[in-house]
Amino acid sequence: MTGHSIAPQATAAIVQGQELWRPSPEKVAQSGMAHYLNWLQQHRHLEFAEYQDLWRWSTTHIDDFWRSVWDYFGILADGDPSVVLGRRQMPGAQWFPHTRLSYAEHIFRNASDTYPALIARSEAAVPTEVSWAELSAAVGALAHTLRSLGVKSGDRIVAYLPNIPETVIAFLACASIGATWSSCSPEMGVSVVVDRFKQIRPTLLFAVDSYTYGGKLFDRREIVEEFLHALPEVRKVIHVPGPLAQGNSLAWYNILPWQDALATPAKLQFERVPFDHPLWIVYSSGTTGLPKAMVHSHGGIVLTHLKTNRLQHDVRPSDRFMFLGSTGWIVWNLMVGSLLAGATVVLSDGNPSYPDNESLWDFIDTYRVTHFGCGAALLVKSMKDGMAPGQTRAFATLRAINSTGSPLPLEAYAWVYQRVKPDVWLASVSGGTDIASGFVACAPNLPVHAGEIQCRELGVAAYAFDESGQSVLNEVGELVITQPMPSMPVYFWGDTDDKRYRESYFEAFDGIWCHGDWIRFTERGSSVIYGRSDTTINRFGIRMGTAEIYRVVEELSEIKDSLIVDLEYLGRPSYMPLFVCLEPGKTLTAELVSSIKNAIKTKASARHVPDEVFQIDEVPRTLTGKKMELPVRKLLLGAASEKVASPDAMANPASIRFFLSFRDRFNVIQRAEGNK
């Protein structure tokens, strides 16, 4: 099936806050949220007229709310759940201290013979399905092998694997015996892997020898061999075959082939562990300094992912949940968590747009995906490429599109509703690795407004604080969380006395989580993210998030991508350059520079017009697709490149060379001084 292309500018203009979609009464009544509200009425004698009322109760009666989540979803556990919060503080909250449970057990209680557990898409093969019976057999066999190798509860098991069924199998086998999982995707280089895994001293590694991306083969044999030398506690390497596996020898030590690890059939068993027992260790982006090794618990993730998937995202049994992202990005963990809701997880290995831009949309349609998630950049790219996926595809089962990673521009909202599917639920969401979930996200009983995130998640006491620590409405402030949540990290690995934990989130406001994002909440509870507060531009006393400028600049048809930094330095006046990537065939003329500056002046702020505009080939981005504003700013202000941007933590490490040259060639700091 081939899609029909249209010009990007053909999409009708919309305005911020305009209502674009509203669920029908029938859709609301069928949702998991409606079922939960009915349950609250029947079992707790609670009625809520509006979502905002429900949210307010969930964050002011947090013990009652999270106990209701426990009871509503019928959590399988030993012990007494009557004590919800044994210790009420941040950090250090103690949830359900008298209970024991298993993440994997809650996954497999949804096993069905009527729909698959996994569907796997890859560049190199026809999509395959993994039944629940096959998944159970593989996890049981692998868990038996891990036990025979001496792996026990609490041991750290790490993986260097792509987004394939073997990765899900390995993770669930670890979870079933209480071992702690941690993962890096195979595009990550040696230093990134070592910076992460060395902190947690793993005893076993799952590794692939190679992978494909965009039709190219990437050999990782030497990479694995190199980082293994830095991980002396690893006693065994389980080799998952990649495209290079056949006929190639490996220099790794203590290798066990994947097929041998699954050779002995064994019944799947579940080790119930304390609620706060480590399920996995995930990491901050690591663009500077050692990444934070954040530990999430079995219980915290079970409760939070049930709440997030079943209630906020309305994931139902037999739904097909697909979220594009590598195994090193937290959206992979959230996607696997949709198994808790009884959904089929749809994995995508490789470049989602290979061999062409239409292939992804063909797959979504053909394989009846119900929930599709991606970084906002993919939707923007599809729009700017002039695609119209819905013109020749029915998307009969597609109910929801989730966008994350960065704010979604207004024109991309219009494109989705006009060129993909007019009645789809387009949900922009924002959360983080820090909580393995969303702070502000979506609800199936609320409308979608252009440029806005629908709501705060239930149980998430999110507010915007001004500099004095007061909550503000309809004003941009720091995103803060005022009450503990079960999926906050239990601790950072190796962080004595929670020192780094406190420095990361609790220095701005004592006892309150400050996330580092600028956000504005509306009266109806929706929100707008304005970018990271540590890269916010304070231009002539007026603060503005970088996302506001990108939204305006990237509306221009000539602009493909952009990056802006404010180089105010040690009290000197601001010097603010804007860097733009242009669409093929376009050049940065004086007329285009004038158009860019005028657009910022009229649509964003006259005080935030850049001093100069420069053309670049690409914007530096992390492996998870985030613009590297802060590292570029530090680099241009004189920091050494190795201290601000690890090449192995970047999606496009060559892009940083321009800024090194730019710093020296244009005497950036002197220019800032010259603006006095």
C-alpha positions as CSV (number, residue, x, y, z in Angstrom):
1,M,0.0,0.0,0.0
2,T,1.4,3.4,-1.0
3,G,0.4,6.6,0.7
4,H,-0.4,9.8,-1.1
5,S,1.8,12.9,-0.4
6,I,0.6,16.4,0.1
7,A,2.3,19.7,0.8
8,P,2.9,20.2,4.5
9,Q,1.4,23.7,4.3
10,A,-1.9,22.2,3.1
11,T,-2.9,21.5,6.6
12,A,-5.4,24.0,8.0
13,A,-4.1,26.4,10.7
14,I,-5.2,25.8,14.3
15,V,-4.7,27.9,17.4
16,Q,-3.3,27.1,20.8
17,G,-6.0,25.6,23.1
18,Q,-8.4,24.8,20.2
19,E,-10.5,21.7,20.9
20,L,-9.6,19.1,18.3
21,W,-11.2,15.9,19.6
22,R,-13.8,14.9,22.2
23,P,-14.6,11.3,23.0
24,S,-18.2,10.2,22.3
25,P,-20.3,9.1,25.3
26,E,-20.1,5.6,24.0
27,K,-16.3,5.7,24.0
28,V,-16.2,7.2,27.5
29,A,-18.5,4.5,28.8
30,Q,-16.3,1.7,27.3
31,S,-13.1,3.0,28.9
32,G,-11.1,1.6,31.8
33,M,-11.5,5.0,33.5
34,A,-15.3,4.8,33.4
35,H,-15.1,1.2,34.8
36,Y,-12.8,2.4,37.6
37,L,-15.2,5.3,38.5
38,N,-18.1,2.9,38.7
39,W,-16.0,0.6,40.9
40,L,-15.2,3.5,43.2
41,Q,-18.9,4.3,43.5
42,Q,-19.9,0.7,44.3
43,H,-17.0,-0.2,46.6
44,R,-15.9,3.1,48.1
45,H,-19.1,5.1,47.8
46,L,-17.2,7.9,46.0
47,E,-18.6,9.9,43.1
48,F,-16.6,12.4,41.0
49,A,-18.4,14.6,38.4
50,E,-15.2,15.6,36.6
51,Y,-11.7,14.2,36.1
52,Q,-10.2,17.1,38.0
53,D,-12.2,16.1,41.0
54,L,-10.9,12.6,40.8
55,W,-7.4,13.8,40.4
56,R,-7.7,16.1,43.4
57,W,-8.9,13.2,45.6
58,S,-6.1,11.0,44.3
59,T,-3.4,13.5,45.4
60,T,-5.0,14.6,48.7
61,H,-6.0,11.1,49.9
62,I,-3.0,9.2,48.5
63,D,-3.3,6.3,50.9
64,D,-6.9,5.8,49.9
65,F,-6.2,6.2,46.2
66,W,-3.3,3.8,46.0
67,R,-5.2,1.2,48.1
68,S,-8.1,1.5,45.7
69,V,-5.6,0.8,42.8
70,W,-4.4,-2.2,44.7
71,D,-7.9,-3.6,45.3
72,Y,-9.4,-2.6,41.9
73,F,-6.7,-4.5,40.0
74,G,-6.7,-7.4,42.4
75,I,-3.0,-7.4,43.2
76,L,-1.5,-10.8,43.9
77,A,0.6,-10.7,47.0
78,D,1.5,-12.2,50.3
79,G,1.1,-10.2,53.5
80,D,-1.1,-7.4,54.6
81,P,-1.7,-4.3,52.3
82,S,-3.6,-2.3,55.0
83,V,-0.5,-0.1,55.7
84,V,-0.2,1.8,52.4
85,L,2.5,4.2,53.4
86,G,4.8,3.1,56.2
87,R,6.9,6.2,55.9
88,R,5.6,9.3,54.2
89,Q,8.5,11.4,53.0
90,M,10.5,12.3,49.8
91,P,12.9,10.8,49.2
92,G,12.4,7.6,51.2
93,A,8.7,6.9,51.1
94,Q,7.9,3.3,52.1
95,W,5.0,1.8,50.2
96,F,3.1,-1.3,51.3
97,P,5.9,-2.4,53.6
98,H,4.2,-5.6,54.8
99,T,3.6,-7.2,51.3
100,R,5.5,-9.4,48.8
101,L,4.7,-9.7,45.1
102,S,6.1,-10.5,41.7
103,Y,6.0,-8.3,38.6
104,A,6.3,-11.3,36.3
105,E,3.4,-13.1,38.0
106,H,1.2,-10.1,37.2
107,I,2.2,-10.3,33.6
108,F,1.4,-14.0,33.1
109,R,-1.9,-13.9,34.9
110,N,-3.1,-12.3,31.6
111,A,-2.0,-15.3,29.4
112,S,-4.5,-16.0,26.7
113,D,-4.8,-18.5,23.8
114,T,-6.9,-16.1,21.8
115,Y,-4.3,-13.4,21.0
116,P,-0.5,-13.2,20.9
117,A,1.7,-11.9,23.7
118,L,4.2,-10.3,21.2
119,I,4.3,-9.2,17.6
120,A,7.8,-8.5,16.4
121,R,8.7,-6.3,13.4
122,S,12.2,-6.0,12.1
123,E,14.0,-4.7,9.0
124,A,15.4,-8.1,8.1
125,A,12.4,-10.4,8.4
126,V,8.7,-10.8,8.0
127,P,6.9,-9.9,11.3
128,T,6.4,-12.8,13.7
129,E,4.1,-13.5,16.5
130,V,4.9,-15.1,19.9
131,S,2.0,-16.8,21.7
132,W,1.5,-16.5,25.4
133,A,2.2,-20.3,25.6
134,E,5.5,-19.8,23.7
135,L,6.4,-16.8,25.9
136,S,5.7,-18.7,29.1
137,A,7.7,-21.7,28.0
138,A,10.7,-19.6,26.9
139,V,10.7,-17.6,30.2
140,G,10.4,-20.7,32.3
141,A,13.3,-22.4,30.5
142,L,15.5,-19.4,30.7
143,A,14.7,-18.8,34.4
144,H,15.7,-22.4,35.1
145,T,19.0,-21.9,33.3
146,L,19.7,-18.7,35.2
147,R,19.1,-20.5,38.5
148,S,21.4,-23.3,37.4
149,L,24.1,-20.7,36.7
150,G,23.8,-19.5,40.3
151,V,21.7,-16.3,39.6
152,K,19.7,-15.4,42.7
153,S,17.3,-12.8,43.8
154,G,19.0,-9.4,44.0
155,D,21.7,-10.2,41.5
156,R,22.1,-7.6,38.7
157,I,21.6,-9.0,35.2
158,V,22.4,-6.7,32.2
159,A,21.5,-6.7,28.5
160,Y,23.0,-5.3,25.3
161,L,20.1,-6.2,23.1
162,P,17.8,-4.6,20.5
163,N,14.0,-4.4,20.6
164,I,13.4,-8.1,19.9
165,P,11.4,-10.9,21.6
166,E,14.5,-12.3,23.2
167,T,14.9,-9.1,25.2
168,V,11.4,-9.4,26.6
169,I,12.0,-13.0,27.4
170,A,15.3,-12.3,29.2
171,F,13.8,-9.4,31.2
172,L,10.8,-11.5,32.4
173,A,13.0,-14.4,33.3
174,C,15.1,-12.1,35.5
175,A,11.9,-10.6,37.1
176,S,10.5,-14.1,37.8
177,I,13.4,-15.0,40.1
178,G,13.8,-11.6,41.6
179,A,17.0,-10.7,39.8
180,T,17.4,-7.0,38.9
181,W,17.4,-6.1,35.2
182,S,19.3,-3.3,33.5
183,S,19.6,-2.6,29.7
184,C,21.6,-0.7,27.1
185,S,20.7,-0.7,23.5
186,P,23.3,-2.0,21.0
187,E,23.9,1.4,19.3
188,M,25.4,2.6,22.6
189,G,29.2,2.7,22.6
190,V,31.7,1.3,25.1
191,S,32.0,4.3,27.4
192,V,28.3,4.7,27.7
193,V,27.8,1.0,28.6
194,V,30.7,1.0,31.0
195,D,29.5,4.2,32.7
196,R,26.2,2.5,33.4
197,F,26.9,-1.2,34.0
198,K,30.1,-0.7,36.0
199,Q,28.2,1.1,38.7
200,I,26.0,-1.9,39.4
201,R,28.5,-4.8,39.1
202,P,26.4,-7.3,37.1
203,T,27.1,-11.0,37.2
204,L,25.6,-12.0,33.9
205,L,25.2,-10.4,30.5
206,F,22.9,-11.0,27.5
207,A,24.5,-9.6,24.4
208,V,23.9,-9.6,20.6
209,D,26.8,-9.8,18.1
210,S,25.3,-7.4,15.6
211,Y,22.2,-5.5,14.5
212,T,20.8,-3.8,11.4
213,Y,19.5,-0.2,11.1
214,G,18.4,1.6,8.0
215,G,19.6,-1.4,5.9
216,K,23.1,-1.3,7.3
217,L,24.8,-4.0,9.3
218,F,26.5,-3.0,12.6
219,D,29.1,-5.4,14.0
220,R,29.2,-5.2,17.9
221,R,31.5,-8.1,18.6
222,E,34.5,-6.0,19.5
223,I,32.4,-3.5,21.4
224,V,31.1,-6.3,23.7
225,E,34.5,-7.7,24.1
226,E,35.9,-4.3,25.1
227,F,33.3,-3.4,27.7
228,L,33.4,-6.9,29.2
229,H,37.0,-6.2,30.3
230,A,35.6,-3.4,32.5
231,L,33.0,-5.7,34.1
232,P,35.0,-8.3,36.0
233,E,32.0,-9.7,38.0
234,V,30.3,-11.0,34.8
235,R,30.6,-14.8,35.0
236,K,28.6,-15.8,31.9
237,V,27.6,-14.2,28.6
238,I,24.4,-15.5,27.0
239,H,24.8,-14.8,23.3
240,V,21.7,-13.8,21.4
241,P,22.4,-14.3,17.7
242,G,22.3,-11.3,15.4
243,P,22.7,-11.1,11.6
244,L,26.4,-11.9,11.9
245,A,26.0,-14.9,14.1
246,Q,26.3,-17.6,11.5
247,G,29.8,-18.7,10.8
248,N,31.5,-16.1,13.0
249,S,33.6,-16.8,16.1
250,L,33.3,-14.7,19.2
251,A,36.2,-13.7,21.4
252,W,33.9,-13.2,24.4
253,Y,34.5,-15.4,27.4
254,N,32.2,-18.0,29.1
255,I,29.6,-17.9,26.3
256,L,26.3,-19.7,26.5
257,P,24.4,-19.7,23.2
258,W,20.8,-18.5,23.4
259,Q,19.3,-21.7,22.1
260,D,21.2,-23.7,24.8
261,A,19.9,-21.4,27.5
262,L,16.4,-22.3,26.4
263,A,17.1,-26.0,25.8
264,T,15.7,-27.4,29.1
265,P,12.0,-27.1,29.6
266,A,10.9,-26.0,33.0
267,K,7.7,-24.8,34.6
268,L,7.5,-21.0,35.0
269,Q,7.7,-20.1,38.7
270,F,7.5,-16.7,40.5
271,E,9.6,-15.5,43.4
272,R,7.5,-13.0,45.4
273,V,9.7,-10.3,46.8
274,P,9.2,-7.3,49.1
275,F,7.2,-4.5,47.5
276,D,10.4,-2.3,47.3
277,H,12.6,-5.0,45.8
278,P,14.6,-3.7,42.8
279,L,12.9,-4.7,39.5
280,W,15.2,-2.7,37.2
281,I,17.9,-0.1,37.2
282,V,17.6,2.7,34.6
283,Y,19.7,5.7,33.8
284,S,19.7,9.4,33.1
285,S,20.9,10.5,29.7
286,G,24.5,10.7,30.8
287,T,25.4,13.7,28.5
288,T,27.6,14.9,31.3
289,G,29.1,13.1,34.4
290,L,28.2,9.6,35.4
291,P,24.6,8.7,34.7
292,K,22.3,8.4,37.7
293,A,21.5,4.7,38.3
294,M,17.8,4.8,39.4
295,V,16.3,1.8,41.0
296,H,12.6,1.1,40.6
297,S,10.7,-1.5,42.6
298,H,8.5,-4.5,41.7
299,G,5.5,-3.1,43.6
300,G,5.9,0.5,42.5
301,I,6.0,-0.4,38.8
302,V,3.2,-3.0,39.0
303,L,0.8,-0.4,40.6
304,T,2.0,2.5,38.4
305,H,2.0,0.7,35.1
306,L,-1.5,-0.8,35.8
307,K,-2.8,2.7,36.6
308,T,-1.0,4.3,33.7
309,N,-1.8,1.7,31.0
310,R,-5.3,0.7,32.1
311,L,-6.7,4.0,33.3
312,Q,-4.8,6.9,31.6
313,H,-4.0,5.2,28.2
314,D,-7.1,3.0,28.3
315,V,-5.2,-0.1,27.3
316,R,-7.5,-3.2,27.3
317,P,-7.0,-6.9,27.0
318,S,-6.1,-7.9,23.3
319,D,-5.2,-4.3,22.4
320,R,-2.0,-4.0,20.4
321,F,0.4,-1.5,22.0
322,M,3.4,-0.2,20.0
323,F,5.8,2.5,21.2
324,L,8.9,3.2,19.1
325,G,12.0,3.3,21.2
326,S,15.2,1.5,21.9
327,T,15.8,-0.8,24.9
328,G,17.8,2.0,26.5
329,W,14.8,4.3,26.6
330,I,12.1,4.1,29.4
331,V,9.3,3.9,26.9
332,W,10.4,0.3,26.2
333,N,9.8,-0.5,29.9
334,L,6.4,1.2,29.7
335,M,5.5,-0.7,26.5
336,V,6.4,-4.0,28.1
337,G,4.3,-2.9,31.0
338,S,1.2,-3.0,28.7
339,L,1.4,-6.8,29.2
340,L,0.1,-6.1,32.7
341,A,-3.1,-4.8,31.0
342,G,-3.4,-7.9,28.9
343,A,-2.3,-6.2,25.7
344,T,-0.1,-7.6,22.9
345,V,3.2,-5.8,22.8
346,V,4.3,-4.8,19.3
347,L,8.1,-4.6,19.0
348,S,9.9,-2.7,16.3
349,D,13.6,-3.4,15.7
350,G,15.6,-1.1,13.4
351,N,14.7,2.1,11.6
352,P,10.9,2.3,11.8
353,S,10.8,4.1,8.4
354,Y,12.9,1.5,6.6
355,P,12.8,0.8,3.7
356,D,10.7,3.9,3.1
357,N,8.5,6.3,5.0
358,E,5.3,4.5,4.2
359,S,6.4,1.1,5.7
360,L,5.7,2.1,9.3
361,W,2.2,3.3,8.5
362,D,1.5,0.2,6.4
363,F,2.5,-2.0,9.4
364,I,0.3,-0.1,11.8
365,D,-2.6,-0.6,9.5
366,T,-2.0,-4.2,8.5
367,Y,-1.2,-5.5,12.0
368,R,-4.1,-3.7,13.6
369,V,-2.2,-1.6,16.1
370,T,-4.6,0.1,18.6
371,H,-2.0,2.3,20.5
372,F,0.9,3.8,18.6
373,G,3.5,5.9,20.5
374,C,6.6,7.7,19.2
375,G,8.8,10.7,19.7
376,A,7.2,14.0,18.5
377,A,10.0,14.3,16.0
378,L,8.7,11.3,14.0
379,L,5.3,12.9,13.6
380,V,6.9,16.3,12.6
381,K,9.1,14.6,10.1
382,S,6.2,12.7,8.5
383,M,4.3,16.0,8.3
384,K,7.2,17.8,6.7
385,D,7.8,15.0,4.3
386,G,4.3,15.7,3.0
387,M,2.8,12.3,4.0
388,A,-0.9,11.6,4.2
389,P,-1.0,8.1,5.8
390,G,-4.8,8.1,6.3
391,Q,-5.6,8.8,2.7
392,T,-5.2,5.2,1.5
393,R,-5.3,3.3,4.8
394,A,-8.3,2.6,7.0
395,F,-6.5,2.5,10.4
396,A,-9.7,0.7,11.5
397,T,-8.3,-0.3,15.0
398,L,-6.1,2.7,15.7
399,R,-7.6,4.4,18.7
400,A,-4.7,6.4,20.1
401,I,-1.5,8.1,19.1
402,N,0.9,9.0,21.9
403,S,3.6,11.7,21.4
404,T,6.5,12.3,23.8
405,G,10.1,13.3,24.0
406,S,9.5,17.0,23.2
407,P,6.5,19.3,22.8
408,L,4.3,18.6,19.7
409,P,3.9,21.7,17.4
410,L,0.5,22.9,16.6
411,E,0.8,22.1,12.9
412,A,1.6,18.5,13.8
413,Y,-1.7,18.3,15.8
414,A,-3.5,19.5,12.6
415,W,-1.6,17.1,10.4
416,V,-2.6,14.1,12.6
417,Y,-6.3,14.9,12.5
418,Q,-6.4,15.9,8.9
419,R,-3.9,13.4,7.3
420,V,-3.8,10.4,9.6
421,K,-7.2,9.8,11.3
422,P,-9.8,12.4,12.1
423,D,-11.2,10.5,15.1
424,V,-8.0,9.3,16.7
425,W,-7.1,10.2,20.3
426,L,-3.9,12.2,20.0
427,A,-2.2,12.3,23.4
428,S,0.9,14.3,24.1
429,V,2.5,13.0,27.3
430,S,5.5,13.9,29.5
431,G,7.2,12.0,32.2
432,G,10.6,10.5,32.5
433,T,13.0,7.7,33.2
434,D,12.9,9.0,36.8
435,I,9.4,7.7,37.4
436,A,9.1,5.2,34.5
437,S,5.8,6.8,33.7
438,G,4.1,10.1,33.1
439,F,3.6,13.2,35.3
440,V,1.2,14.9,32.9
441,A,-0.4,12.7,30.3
442,C,-3.9,11.6,29.0
443,A,-7.3,10.3,30.0
444,P,-9.9,8.8,27.7
445,N,-12.8,10.8,29.1
446,L,-11.2,14.2,28.3
447,P,-11.0,16.3,25.1
448,V,-7.8,17.0,23.2
449,H,-6.8,20.7,22.9
450,A,-4.1,21.8,20.5
451,G,-0.7,22.3,22.0
452,E,-1.8,21.0,25.4
453,I,-1.3,17.8,27.5
454,Q,-4.7,16.6,28.6
455,C,-4.2,16.2,32.4
456,R,-2.1,15.3,35.4
457,E,-2.0,11.6,35.9
458,L,-3.9,10.2,38.9
459,G,-1.8,10.1,42.0
460,V,0.6,12.6,40.7
461,A,0.5,15.8,42.7
462,A,2.0,18.0,40.0
463,Y,2.0,21.8,40.2
464,A,3.8,24.8,38.7
465,F,5.8,26.7,41.3
466,D,7.2,30.2,41.1
467,E,10.6,31.2,42.5
468,S,9.1,31.7,46.0
469,G,7.7,28.2,46.0
470,Q,4.1,29.2,45.5
471,S,1.7,27.3,43.1
472,V,0.7,29.3,40.1
473,L,-2.0,28.8,37.5
474,N,-1.8,30.1,33.9
475,E,1.8,31.1,34.6
476,V,5.0,29.3,33.6
477,G,6.7,27.7,36.6
478,E,8.9,24.8,37.7
479,L,7.2,21.4,37.5
480,V,7.1,20.0,41.0
481,I,5.6,17.0,42.7
482,T,4.4,17.6,46.3
483,Q,3.4,14.1,47.3
484,P,5.3,10.7,47.1
485,M,4.5,8.2,44.3
486,P,5.1,4.5,44.2
487,S,7.3,4.7,41.1
488,M,9.7,7.3,42.3
489,P,13.1,5.7,42.5
490,V,13.6,3.6,45.7
491,Y,17.2,4.9,45.6
492,F,20.1,5.5,43.3
493,W,22.5,2.6,43.1
494,G,25.6,3.3,45.2
495,D,24.3,6.7,46.4
496,T,25.3,6.9,50.1
497,D,22.7,8.5,52.3
498,D,20.6,9.5,49.2
499,K,23.0,12.4,48.6
500,R,22.8,12.5,44.8
501,Y,19.1,11.7,44.9
502,R,18.5,14.8,47.0
503,E,20.8,17.0,44.9
504,S,19.0,15.9,41.8
505,Y,15.4,16.7,42.8
506,F,15.1,18.3,46.3
507,E,17.5,21.2,46.4
508,A,15.2,23.9,44.9
509,F,12.3,23.3,47.3
510,D,12.9,21.4,50.5
511,G,11.0,18.1,50.6
512,I,9.4,18.7,47.2
513,W,10.4,17.0,43.9
514,C,11.5,19.6,41.4
515,H,11.8,18.0,38.0
516,G,13.6,20.6,36.0
517,D,10.9,21.4,33.4
518,W,9.0,24.6,32.9
519,I,5.3,24.0,32.8
520,R,2.0,26.0,32.7
521,F,-1.2,24.5,34.0
522,T,-4.6,25.8,32.8
523,E,-7.9,26.1,34.8
524,R,-9.1,22.8,33.3
525,G,-6.0,20.9,34.4
526,S,-4.3,20.6,31.1
527,S,-0.7,21.8,30.7
528,V,2.0,23.0,28.4
529,I,5.6,22.0,28.7
530,Y,8.1,24.8,27.9
531,G,11.4,22.9,27.9
532,R,14.0,22.2,30.5
533,S,14.3,24.9,33.2
534,D,18.1,24.6,33.2
535,T,18.2,25.8,29.5
536,T,15.5,28.4,29.8
537,I,16.4,31.7,28.3
538,N,16.3,34.6,30.7
539,R,16.5,37.4,28.1
540,F,16.4,40.9,29.4
541,G,14.6,39.7,32.6
542,I,11.9,37.8,30.7
543,R,12.0,34.0,30.9
544,M,11.0,31.8,28.0
545,G,11.4,28.1,27.3
546,T,13.3,27.0,24.3
547,A,10.3,25.0,23.1
548,E,8.3,28.2,22.5
549,I,10.9,29.4,20.1
550,Y,11.3,26.0,18.3
551,R,7.5,25.9,17.8
552,V,7.6,29.2,15.9
553,V,10.8,28.6,14.0
554,E,10.0,25.1,12.9
555,E,6.6,26.2,11.5
556,L,8.5,27.8,8.7
557,S,8.5,25.4,5.7
558,E,12.2,26.0,5.0
559,I,13.3,24.9,8.5
560,K,13.8,21.2,9.3
561,D,15.2,21.5,12.8
562,S,16.7,24.2,15.2
563,L,18.7,24.8,18.3
564,I,18.9,28.0,20.4
565,V,21.2,28.8,23.3
566,D,21.5,31.9,25.5
567,L,25.2,32.6,26.3
568,E,24.7,35.0,29.1
569,Y,28.0,34.5,31.0
570,L,29.0,35.4,34.5
571,G,26.6,38.3,34.6
572,R,27.5,39.6,31.1
573,P,24.7,40.6,28.8
574,S,23.1,37.9,26.6
575,Y,24.4,36.7,23.3
576,M,21.8,34.4,21.7
577,P,22.6,32.5,18.5
578,L,20.0,30.4,16.7
579,F,21.2,27.4,14.7
580,V,18.9,26.0,11.9
581,C,18.9,22.9,9.7
582,L,17.2,23.6,6.4
583,E,15.1,21.4,4.2
584,P,17.0,20.0,1.2
585,G,17.6,22.6,-1.5
586,K,17.1,25.6,0.8
587,T,19.8,28.1,1.8
588,L,20.0,30.6,4.6
589,T,19.5,33.8,2.7
590,A,19.1,37.3,4.3
591,E,15.4,37.1,3.5
592,L,15.0,33.8,5.4
593,V,16.9,35.2,8.4
594,S,14.6,38.1,8.3
595,S,11.5,35.8,8.2
596,I,12.8,33.8,11.1
597,K,13.4,36.8,13.3
598,N,10.1,38.3,12.4
599,A,8.3,35.1,13.2
600,I,9.9,35.0,16.6
601,K,9.2,38.6,17.2
602,T,5.5,38.5,16.3
603,K,4.6,35.0,17.5
604,A,6.8,34.4,20.5
605,S,8.6,37.4,22.0
606,A,10.3,40.5,20.7
607,R,12.8,40.2,23.5
608,H,13.9,36.7,22.3
609,V,14.9,37.5,18.8
610,P,18.3,35.8,18.2
611,D,21.4,38.0,17.8
612,E,22.4,35.9,14.8
613,V,21.2,32.9,12.8
614,F,23.6,30.1,11.5
615,Q,23.0,27.2,9.3
616,I,24.0,23.7,10.5
617,D,23.7,20.2,9.1
618,E,22.1,18.6,12.1
619,V,21.2,19.4,15.7
620,P,23.1,17.4,18.3
621,R,20.8,14.9,20.0
622,T,21.0,12.3,22.7
623,L,20.3,8.7,22.0
624,T,16.7,9.2,23.1
625,G,16.3,12.1,20.6
626,K,16.5,15.1,23.0
627,K,18.2,18.3,21.8
628,M,21.5,18.8,23.6
629,E,20.9,22.4,24.5
630,L,22.8,22.5,27.8
631,P,25.9,20.6,26.6
632,V,26.1,22.9,23.5
633,R,25.7,26.0,25.8
634,K,28.5,24.7,28.1
635,L,30.7,23.9,25.1
636,L,30.3,27.4,23.6
637,L,31.2,28.9,26.9
638,G,34.5,27.2,27.0
639,A,34.0,23.8,28.6
640,A,36.0,20.8,27.2
641,S,34.0,18.7,24.9
642,E,34.8,15.4,26.7
643,K,33.3,16.9,29.9
644,V,29.9,17.9,28.4
645,A,29.1,15.5,25.6
646,S,30.1,11.8,25.5
647,P,30.0,10.8,21.8
648,D,28.7,7.4,22.8
649,A,25.7,9.0,24.5
650,M,24.8,10.9,21.3
651,A,22.7,9.8,18.3
652,N,24.9,11.9,16.0
653,P,28.3,12.5,17.6
654,A,29.8,14.2,14.5
655,S,27.3,17.1,14.9
656,I,29.3,18.5,17.9
657,R,32.3,19.3,15.7
658,F,30.5,22.3,14.2
659,F,30.1,23.9,17.6
660,L,33.8,23.3,18.5
661,S,34.8,25.1,15.3
662,F,32.1,27.8,15.8
663,R,33.3,28.5,19.3
664,D,36.9,29.2,18.1
665,R,36.0,30.8,14.8
666,F,33.5,33.3,16.1
667,N,35.0,34.1,19.5
668,V,31.7,33.4,21.2
669,I,32.6,34.7,24.7
670,Q,34.1,37.9,23.3
671,R,30.9,38.5,21.3
672,A,28.9,38.2,24.5
673,E,31.1,40.8,26.1
674,G,30.8,43.0,23.1
675,N,27.0,43.2,23.6
676,K,27.5,45.2,26.8
